């Protein structure tokens, strides 16, 4: 079995062929002989003191070895028969064993038996929509097998088939597994059983989400968003199962023009678009009321019981939210809008979307709606910071996107009130957003006009008070006041002091009011003229000589 698992993923030149394959079959045959002897020994219950569970487990191991031999020899019908009996026994034992035994049996089923049954069914042209349980029920040997008959007597529900832990986690209200999926106006048959089961789980989780949102309308946004996880997980499982089925067909050499491949590609588009819709709905719930178009104040937190007892008569007031907290909320909404736009951009990469022009226009209209919300959030942040001109430009941009979105028919007029938010956007929501942007646009136009008028009034007042000689470097706005050319009578004003090296010729030019120093004559003592040492004046840039 180790050699089989080592070479199970090898294809082409590395596949198990020739002497290696014969060696594997020989080892499996020897293992069946040993397993048969073990069953014979366990049949003597007085000597072996073995219960029925141990005997059934040995029998399951024995027939699984025969199934492996049939698999290696490509006897697909016998392979399904042997593995069906082994799966039936392991499933029945899993319902009666403890949790540890249940985990061991479940790992054995998922790693070896189920994959082998699925591959043998594929070789026998059994539809992929047929579940493993149905294949086992149709191919398990009956009548001539005493072990199978005893299993049915001890465990009548063995073919209904889950182990103990699976039964605990399984949803009791799971709907019937769908056989078709609809995408736009086309209905295709589901080619993969795992995808069909995941879609059934999505349908069941959607009902739970709808009931939660209808029963808890006042729940906080984070609680509502957490409820979406029950839908997102099976939706992602359906998308992964569809991708895996496509990869398996591609590995088997099935062309893209094959009907099975075409059905799987269309199923992939429908499943992934539904997944994007649930992600978008979760982001819309996190944004708040009207998809985050309004910046409503947060609800006050509930007081403790002892505080409520003291403040029953006092009216509860909502404290004013600071600008920093509002900016933080707007940044969180921008992250959600960016995630939504990224998801909508990925829709164009799905198979078949590029050729559907009407669907692309619908997606672009919904994208314009969320871009308008994003521009509105950025405009609110600029308005809080006092940048009214930037806010006005962003509001104008948001109104343009709303106008582009209103030309499309992608917005539904009739939306069920109990339906959870997804990519379905009501026409009334777009209309309310347009009215809101119109009102904010008029408000910011008035604010910008007031700002411009106050600025021009300040400039005109400064031009009137300052004489013309002091504003020659600026272009005067309006008429020039010829009566205010200079300041008269002149006033004492401070002026700049000359720089340190301004007068470099101070030692060489006689200035008015500066007296020339008298030259001292040498003194005569006893007829001898004494010389007086004089220091020569320093010259150069730093020799002031004063």
XYZ file of C-alpha atoms in Angstrom:
546
model
C 0.000 0.000 0.000
C 2.924 2.315 0.637
C 4.222 1.704 -2.870
C 0.751 2.438 -4.315
C 0.462 5.691 -2.375
C 3.986 6.728 -3.376
C 3.258 6.342 -7.100
C -0.421 7.349 -7.000
C 0.236 10.880 -8.271
C 2.739 9.819 -10.936
C 1.728 9.985 -14.584
C 3.448 9.261 -17.862
C 6.903 7.775 -17.579
C 6.810 7.797 -13.754
C 3.574 5.786 -13.491
C 3.495 2.293 -11.975
C 4.100 -0.036 -14.925
C 5.874 -3.283 -15.739
C 7.739 -5.080 -12.992
C 6.814 -2.527 -10.332
C 3.121 -3.063 -10.950
C 3.498 -6.831 -10.844
C 5.401 -6.493 -7.602
C 2.599 -4.373 -6.084
C -0.066 -6.895 -7.157
C 1.997 -9.760 -5.755
C 2.348 -8.025 -2.402
C -1.389 -7.280 -2.320
C -2.173 -10.918 -3.083
C 0.037 -12.093 -0.205
C -1.725 -9.595 2.061
C -5.122 -11.012 1.106
C -3.946 -14.515 2.004
C -2.818 -13.311 5.425
C -6.048 -11.365 5.949
C -8.099 -14.462 5.010
C -6.240 -16.573 7.573
C -6.870 -13.896 10.182
C -10.607 -14.029 9.497
C -10.598 -17.804 9.828
C -8.903 -17.524 13.201
C -11.320 -14.871 14.422
C -14.329 -16.969 13.433
C -13.617 -19.214 16.428
C -14.967 -16.797 19.001
C -14.330 -19.101 21.928
C -10.619 -19.303 21.204
C -10.071 -15.768 19.907
C -12.634 -14.050 22.190
C -13.285 -11.597 19.342
C -16.546 -9.709 19.093
C -18.475 -9.002 15.896
C -16.882 -5.565 15.499
C -13.373 -7.012 15.245
C -14.531 -9.638 12.746
C -16.269 -6.989 10.611
C -13.161 -4.796 10.646
C -10.999 -7.715 9.509
C -13.522 -8.480 6.743
C -13.475 -4.818 5.599
C -9.682 -4.885 5.418
C -9.819 -8.186 3.511
C -12.219 -6.933 0.794
C -10.413 -3.588 0.535
C -7.256 -5.487 -0.433
C -9.205 -7.287 -3.157
C -10.494 -3.899 -4.300
C -6.922 -2.617 -4.552
C -5.953 -5.638 -6.673
C -8.920 -5.053 -8.988
C -7.970 -1.383 -9.208
C -4.413 -2.192 -10.250
C -5.671 -4.694 -12.849
C -8.258 -2.136 -14.059
C -11.200 -4.416 -13.340
C -13.449 -1.476 -12.505
C -16.680 -3.379 -11.877
C -15.062 -5.737 -9.358
C -13.233 -2.781 -7.839
C -16.520 -0.984 -7.101
C -18.065 -4.175 -5.644
C -15.195 -4.814 -3.239
C -14.767 -1.212 -2.170
C -18.549 -0.799 -1.738
C -18.615 -3.667 0.755
C -15.592 -2.232 2.579
C -17.163 1.211 2.758
C -20.440 -0.205 4.016
C -18.683 -2.041 6.857
C -16.465 0.913 7.820
C -19.446 3.265 7.819
C -21.447 0.916 10.042
C -18.517 0.517 12.434
C -18.062 4.293 12.538
C -21.592 4.759 13.873
C -20.948 2.417 16.805
C -17.310 3.177 17.687
C -15.980 5.932 19.903
C -14.730 9.245 18.527
C -11.182 7.975 18.033
C -12.317 4.992 15.975
C -14.692 7.225 14.050
C -11.812 9.535 13.066
C -9.689 6.584 11.910
C -12.477 5.151 9.766
C -13.293 8.564 8.297
C -9.662 9.166 7.340
C -9.482 5.733 5.726
C -12.651 6.385 3.722
C -11.588 9.827 2.504
C -7.981 8.923 1.677
C -8.355 5.562 -0.102
C -11.806 4.075 -0.528
C -13.888 7.070 -1.667
C -11.306 8.258 -4.192
C -10.974 4.743 -5.637
C -14.769 4.363 -5.938
C -15.035 7.761 -7.619
C -12.303 6.938 -10.150
C -13.767 3.503 -10.938
C -17.196 5.104 -11.418
C -15.646 7.594 -13.806
C -14.123 4.760 -15.813
C -17.544 3.060 -15.938
C -19.159 6.295 -17.251
C -21.259 6.789 -14.127
C -22.381 10.451 -13.897
C -20.374 12.632 -11.560
C -23.591 13.896 -9.978
C -24.133 10.449 -8.456
C -23.035 10.520 -4.837
C -20.741 7.952 -3.232
C -23.611 6.675 -1.079
C -25.746 5.989 -4.154
C -22.909 4.133 -5.889
C -22.347 1.986 -2.802
C -26.074 1.213 -2.463
C -26.242 0.070 -6.078
C -23.066 -2.040 -6.093
C -22.824 -3.578 -2.635
C -23.120 -7.402 -2.910
C -26.317 -8.765 -1.388
C -27.918 -12.183 -1.009
C -24.724 -14.217 -1.302
C -22.727 -12.348 1.323
C -23.405 -13.258 4.941
C -21.384 -10.311 6.250
C -23.486 -7.772 4.337
C -26.720 -9.345 5.510
C -25.526 -9.286 9.106
C -24.500 -5.649 8.736
C -27.993 -4.768 7.513
C -29.503 -6.582 10.514
C -27.273 -4.879 13.062
C -27.146 -1.442 11.370
C -30.255 -0.908 9.223
C -29.256 2.688 8.392
C -25.751 1.837 7.223
C -26.505 2.814 3.611
C -27.814 6.216 4.692
C -24.454 6.721 5.572
C -22.512 9.005 7.718
C -20.209 8.306 10.588
C -21.000 9.533 14.082
C -19.113 12.838 13.884
C -20.551 13.635 10.481
C -24.057 13.115 11.810
C -23.417 15.575 14.603
C -22.203 18.285 12.252
C -24.627 17.602 9.446
C -27.532 20.014 9.023
C -30.818 18.261 9.606
C -32.671 20.704 7.397
C -30.446 20.180 4.347
C -32.481 20.344 1.208
C -32.503 17.831 -1.596
C -29.340 17.943 -3.643
C -29.975 19.993 -6.814
C -29.373 18.433 -10.200
C -29.279 21.614 -12.287
C -27.941 25.114 -11.960
C -29.201 28.241 -13.710
C -27.014 30.986 -15.091
C -28.829 33.912 -16.687
C -31.302 32.331 -19.133
C -29.558 28.958 -19.399
C -30.007 25.856 -17.243
C -27.233 23.276 -17.199
C -26.910 19.917 -15.523
C -24.604 19.603 -12.546
C -21.698 17.330 -13.455
C -20.125 17.056 -10.010
C -21.710 15.556 -6.882
C -19.530 17.581 -4.478
C -20.655 20.821 -6.097
C -24.299 19.770 -5.882
C -23.998 18.962 -2.182
C -22.255 22.263 -1.491
C -25.019 24.153 -3.323
C -27.602 22.377 -1.194
C -25.729 23.522 1.899
C -25.679 27.079 0.523
C -29.451 27.020 0.059
C -29.967 25.824 3.614
C -27.556 28.414 5.041
C -29.286 31.175 3.072
C -32.573 30.364 4.798
C -30.883 30.534 8.184
C -29.332 33.888 7.311
C -32.672 35.294 6.161
C -34.387 34.222 9.358
C -31.605 35.723 11.503
C -31.722 39.092 9.725
C -35.512 39.252 9.900
C -35.643 38.313 13.591
C -32.739 40.586 14.615
C -33.083 43.825 12.638
C -31.438 45.839 15.432
C -28.367 43.627 15.677
C -25.002 45.398 15.283
C -23.375 45.280 11.833
C -20.591 42.978 13.004
C -23.081 40.394 14.254
C -24.940 40.489 10.944
C -21.692 40.141 9.022
C -20.677 37.150 11.157
C -23.918 35.434 10.145
C -22.727 35.519 6.520
C -19.946 33.035 7.311
C -22.475 30.199 7.240
C -23.179 31.018 3.572
C -19.665 31.964 2.505
C -18.058 28.697 3.632
C -20.261 26.319 1.562
C -20.165 28.782 -1.358
C -16.371 28.622 -1.315
C -16.570 24.824 -1.074
C -18.791 24.748 -4.177
C -16.344 26.965 -6.072
C -13.403 24.769 -5.051
C -15.244 21.579 -6.011
C -16.087 22.976 -9.437
C -12.490 24.025 -10.044
C -11.250 20.598 -8.966
C -13.684 18.863 -11.328
C -12.500 21.032 -14.230
C -8.867 20.275 -13.426
C -9.580 16.542 -13.349
C -11.249 16.633 -16.746
C -8.387 18.692 -18.145
C -5.876 16.192 -16.773
C -7.825 13.385 -18.435
C -7.461 15.115 -21.805
C -11.078 16.282 -22.197
C -11.296 19.154 -24.695
C -12.940 22.491 -23.940
C -15.655 21.791 -26.505
C -16.851 18.713 -24.636
C -20.411 19.115 -23.239
C -19.261 18.087 -19.766
C -16.548 20.728 -19.782
C -18.986 23.372 -21.059
C -21.441 22.550 -18.275
C -18.717 22.721 -15.648
C -17.467 26.065 -16.975
C -20.969 27.529 -16.794
C -21.407 26.070 -13.309
C -18.135 27.665 -12.296
C -19.318 31.067 -13.493
C -22.642 30.775 -11.645
C -21.070 29.530 -8.417
C -18.296 32.150 -8.351
C -20.694 34.986 -9.159
C -22.919 33.869 -6.272
C -19.851 33.792 -4.005
C -18.936 37.346 -5.037
C -22.513 38.377 -4.328
C -22.365 37.041 -0.759
C -19.040 38.765 -0.146
C -20.489 42.025 -1.409
C -23.555 41.593 0.797
C -21.341 41.102 3.835
C -19.449 44.302 3.017
C -22.722 46.184 2.553
C -23.918 45.090 5.971
C -20.640 46.223 7.565
C -20.941 49.650 5.913
C -24.169 50.373 7.779
C -27.487 51.851 6.742
C -28.024 52.641 3.055
C -24.685 50.975 2.199
C -22.791 53.605 4.181
C -24.250 56.614 2.347
C -25.292 58.279 5.608
C -22.891 59.032 8.426
C -25.367 58.234 11.182
C -24.123 58.511 14.773
C -23.352 55.325 16.599
C -25.902 53.939 18.992
C -25.100 54.489 22.662
C -23.705 51.532 24.536
C -25.937 49.766 27.010
C -25.315 50.780 30.582
C -24.728 48.215 33.330
C -27.668 47.137 35.411
C -26.683 49.176 38.449
C -26.257 52.273 36.251
C -29.619 51.688 34.590
C -31.328 51.513 37.975
C -29.951 54.918 38.896
C -30.614 56.587 35.526
C -34.084 55.366 34.704
C -35.613 58.827 34.953
C -32.733 60.561 33.125
C -33.080 60.824 29.336
C -30.301 59.025 27.487
C -28.520 61.377 25.107
C -26.234 60.408 22.256
C -22.823 62.057 22.695
C -21.489 63.970 19.732
C -18.984 61.946 17.761
C -15.544 63.450 17.320
C -14.068 64.140 13.893
C -11.248 61.646 14.464
C -13.730 58.863 15.160
C -15.776 59.801 12.094
C -12.658 59.770 9.940
C -11.794 56.314 11.302
C -15.226 55.004 10.322
C -14.870 56.500 6.850
C -11.484 54.802 6.396
C -13.040 51.447 7.317
C -15.770 52.000 4.724
C -13.189 52.823 2.077
C -11.509 49.474 2.717
C -14.855 47.708 2.267
C -15.637 49.636 -0.927
C -12.215 48.780 -2.350
C -12.758 45.083 -1.584
C -16.157 45.198 -3.279
C -14.765 46.896 -6.383
C -11.952 44.348 -6.557
C -14.497 41.528 -6.432
C -16.567 43.126 -9.189
C -13.463 43.470 -11.361
C -12.840 39.732 -10.990
C -16.277 39.001 -12.509
C -14.927 39.864 -15.969
C -12.405 37.005 -15.661
C -15.084 34.322 -15.288
C -15.746 32.013 -18.267
C -18.326 33.309 -20.716
C -18.628 36.825 -19.266
C -16.537 38.526 -21.958
C -19.021 37.475 -24.645
C -22.102 38.685 -22.729
C -22.293 42.429 -23.395
C -25.555 43.019 -21.528
C -24.218 41.309 -18.418
C -21.033 43.382 -18.581
C -23.131 46.562 -18.695
C -25.020 45.435 -15.604
C -21.767 44.765 -13.760
C -20.407 48.187 -14.778
C -23.602 49.877 -13.547
C -23.269 48.198 -10.153
C -19.610 49.136 -10.084
C -20.540 52.786 -10.730
C -22.912 52.623 -7.765
C -20.143 51.521 -5.408
C -17.661 54.007 -6.910
C -20.176 56.761 -6.158
C -20.366 55.566 -2.551
C -16.575 55.566 -2.369
C -16.353 59.131 -3.707
C -19.017 60.187 -1.208
C -17.025 58.729 1.697
C -13.834 60.511 0.585
C -15.795 63.758 0.120
C -17.108 63.514 3.679
C -13.569 63.081 4.994
C -12.388 66.196 3.106
C -15.391 68.121 4.409
C -14.532 67.167 7.995
C -10.964 68.385 7.433
C -12.206 71.710 6.025
C -11.259 71.073 2.380
C -14.604 72.105 0.929
C -13.273 72.566 -2.615
C -11.950 68.996 -2.736
C -15.209 67.731 -1.270
C -17.159 69.610 -3.943
C -15.112 68.025 -6.736
C -15.578 64.532 -5.300
C -19.327 65.034 -4.912
C -19.527 66.103 -8.542
C -17.671 62.937 -9.497
C -20.033 60.820 -7.385
C -23.052 62.397 -9.078
C -21.609 61.531 -12.498
C -21.262 57.861 -11.503
C -24.821 57.841 -10.163
C -26.065 59.258 -13.450
C -24.177 56.565 -15.382
C -25.640 53.857 -13.173
C -29.202 55.175 -13.516
C -29.105 54.626 -17.291
C -28.810 50.860 -16.805
C -31.549 48.349 -16.056
C -29.368 46.398 -13.629
C -31.208 47.720 -10.573
C -34.226 45.729 -9.517
C -37.493 47.500 -8.798
C -38.923 44.665 -6.709
C -36.595 43.401 -3.983
C -37.866 41.062 -1.296
C -37.531 42.676 2.139
C -36.467 39.405 3.796
C -33.743 38.640 1.269
C -30.207 39.087 2.625
C -28.193 41.852 0.934
C -26.034 40.708 -1.974
C -25.292 42.121 -5.428
C -29.000 42.780 -6.003
C -29.438 46.553 -5.612
C -32.872 48.149 -5.529
C -33.664 51.100 -7.764
C -34.912 53.048 -4.725
C -31.451 52.802 -3.143
C -29.883 54.394 -6.207
C -32.533 57.131 -6.204
C -31.976 57.892 -2.514
C -28.234 58.086 -3.124
C -28.747 60.565 -5.963
C -30.983 62.793 -3.818
C -28.452 62.709 -0.987
C -25.558 63.655 -3.278
C -27.652 66.464 -4.826
C -28.331 67.990 -1.402
C -24.690 67.683 -0.309
C -23.563 69.163 -3.615
C -25.756 72.255 -3.142
C -24.514 72.610 0.427
C -20.848 72.464 -0.552
C -21.352 74.837 -3.447
C -22.684 77.394 -0.984
C -19.748 76.766 1.362
C -17.216 77.214 -1.440
C -18.945 80.409 -2.583
C -18.871 81.821 0.927
C -15.206 80.933 1.200
C -14.453 82.699 -2.090
C -16.415 85.798 -1.094
C -14.695 86.031 2.270
C -11.319 85.692 0.579
C -12.028 88.398 -1.998
C -13.356 90.735 0.715
C -10.173 90.261 2.710
C -8.032 90.954 -0.346
C -10.007 94.087 -1.219
C -9.825 95.404 2.345
C -6.074 94.833 2.438
C -5.702 96.612 -0.890
C -7.605 99.653 0.432
C -5.610 100.040 3.633
C -2.187 99.618 1.990
C -0.842 102.410 -0.262
C -0.171 101.628 -3.882
C 3.602 102.050 -3.509
C 3.706 99.074 -1.115
C 1.765 96.645 -3.341
C 3.412 97.204 -6.671
C 4.350 93.510 -6.772
C 0.676 92.454 -6.865
C -1.890 92.966 -9.575
C -4.678 95.129 -8.132
C -8.188 93.689 -8.355
C -10.686 96.287 -9.452
C -10.063 100.031 -9.755
C -6.909 101.662 -8.388
C -7.374 104.147 -5.575
C -5.374 107.165 -6.806
C -5.909 108.966 -3.501
C -3.855 106.347 -1.673
C -0.569 106.358 -3.564
C 1.795 106.957 -0.622
C 1.520 107.427 3.110
C 1.322 111.119 3.970
C 2.387 112.521 6.277
C 5.215 109.982 6.458
C 5.495 107.874 9.561
C 8.546 106.554 11.299
C 9.068 102.976 10.276
C 11.775 100.464 10.864
C 14.094 99.818 7.950
C 16.709 97.158 7.344
C 20.195 97.845 8.776
C 23.087 97.730 6.310
C 24.878 94.423 6.095
C 28.201 93.816 7.783
C 30.305 93.948 4.575
C 28.304 96.596 2.764
C 30.858 99.422 2.975
C 34.147 97.871 1.901
C 35.769 101.221 1.027
C 35.304 102.760 4.477
C 39.049 103.137 5.000
C 39.654 104.674 1.620
C 36.950 107.286 1.190
C 36.502 110.464 3.135
C 32.912 110.883 4.218
C 31.372 114.187 5.206
C 31.682 114.778 8.950
C 34.640 112.487 9.281
C 37.845 114.319 10.469
C 41.268 113.315 9.246
C 43.638 112.163 11.979
C 46.670 114.518 12.595
C 50.121 113.128 11.898
C 52.423 113.095 14.922
C 55.929 114.545 14.294
C 58.944 112.688 15.635
C 60.435 114.061 18.912
C 64.067 115.480 19.018
C 66.066 114.486 22.065
C 69.681 115.759 22.271
C 69.719 116.323 18.584
C 68.609 112.817 17.859
C 65.365 112.165 16.189
C 63.483 109.286 17.788
C 61.376 107.217 15.508
C 57.925 106.256 16.604
C 56.856 102.808 15.692
C 53.544 102.804 14.018
C 51.531 99.829 13.222
C 50.544 99.677 9.678
C 46.839 99.528 9.012
C 45.649 96.074 8.137
C 44.404 95.658 4.662
C 42.211 93.111 3.063
C 38.632 91.967 3.495
C 38.820 91.555 7.249
C 41.196 94.406 8.029
C 38.929 97.244 9.029
C 41.717 99.443 10.370
C 39.386 101.496 12.497
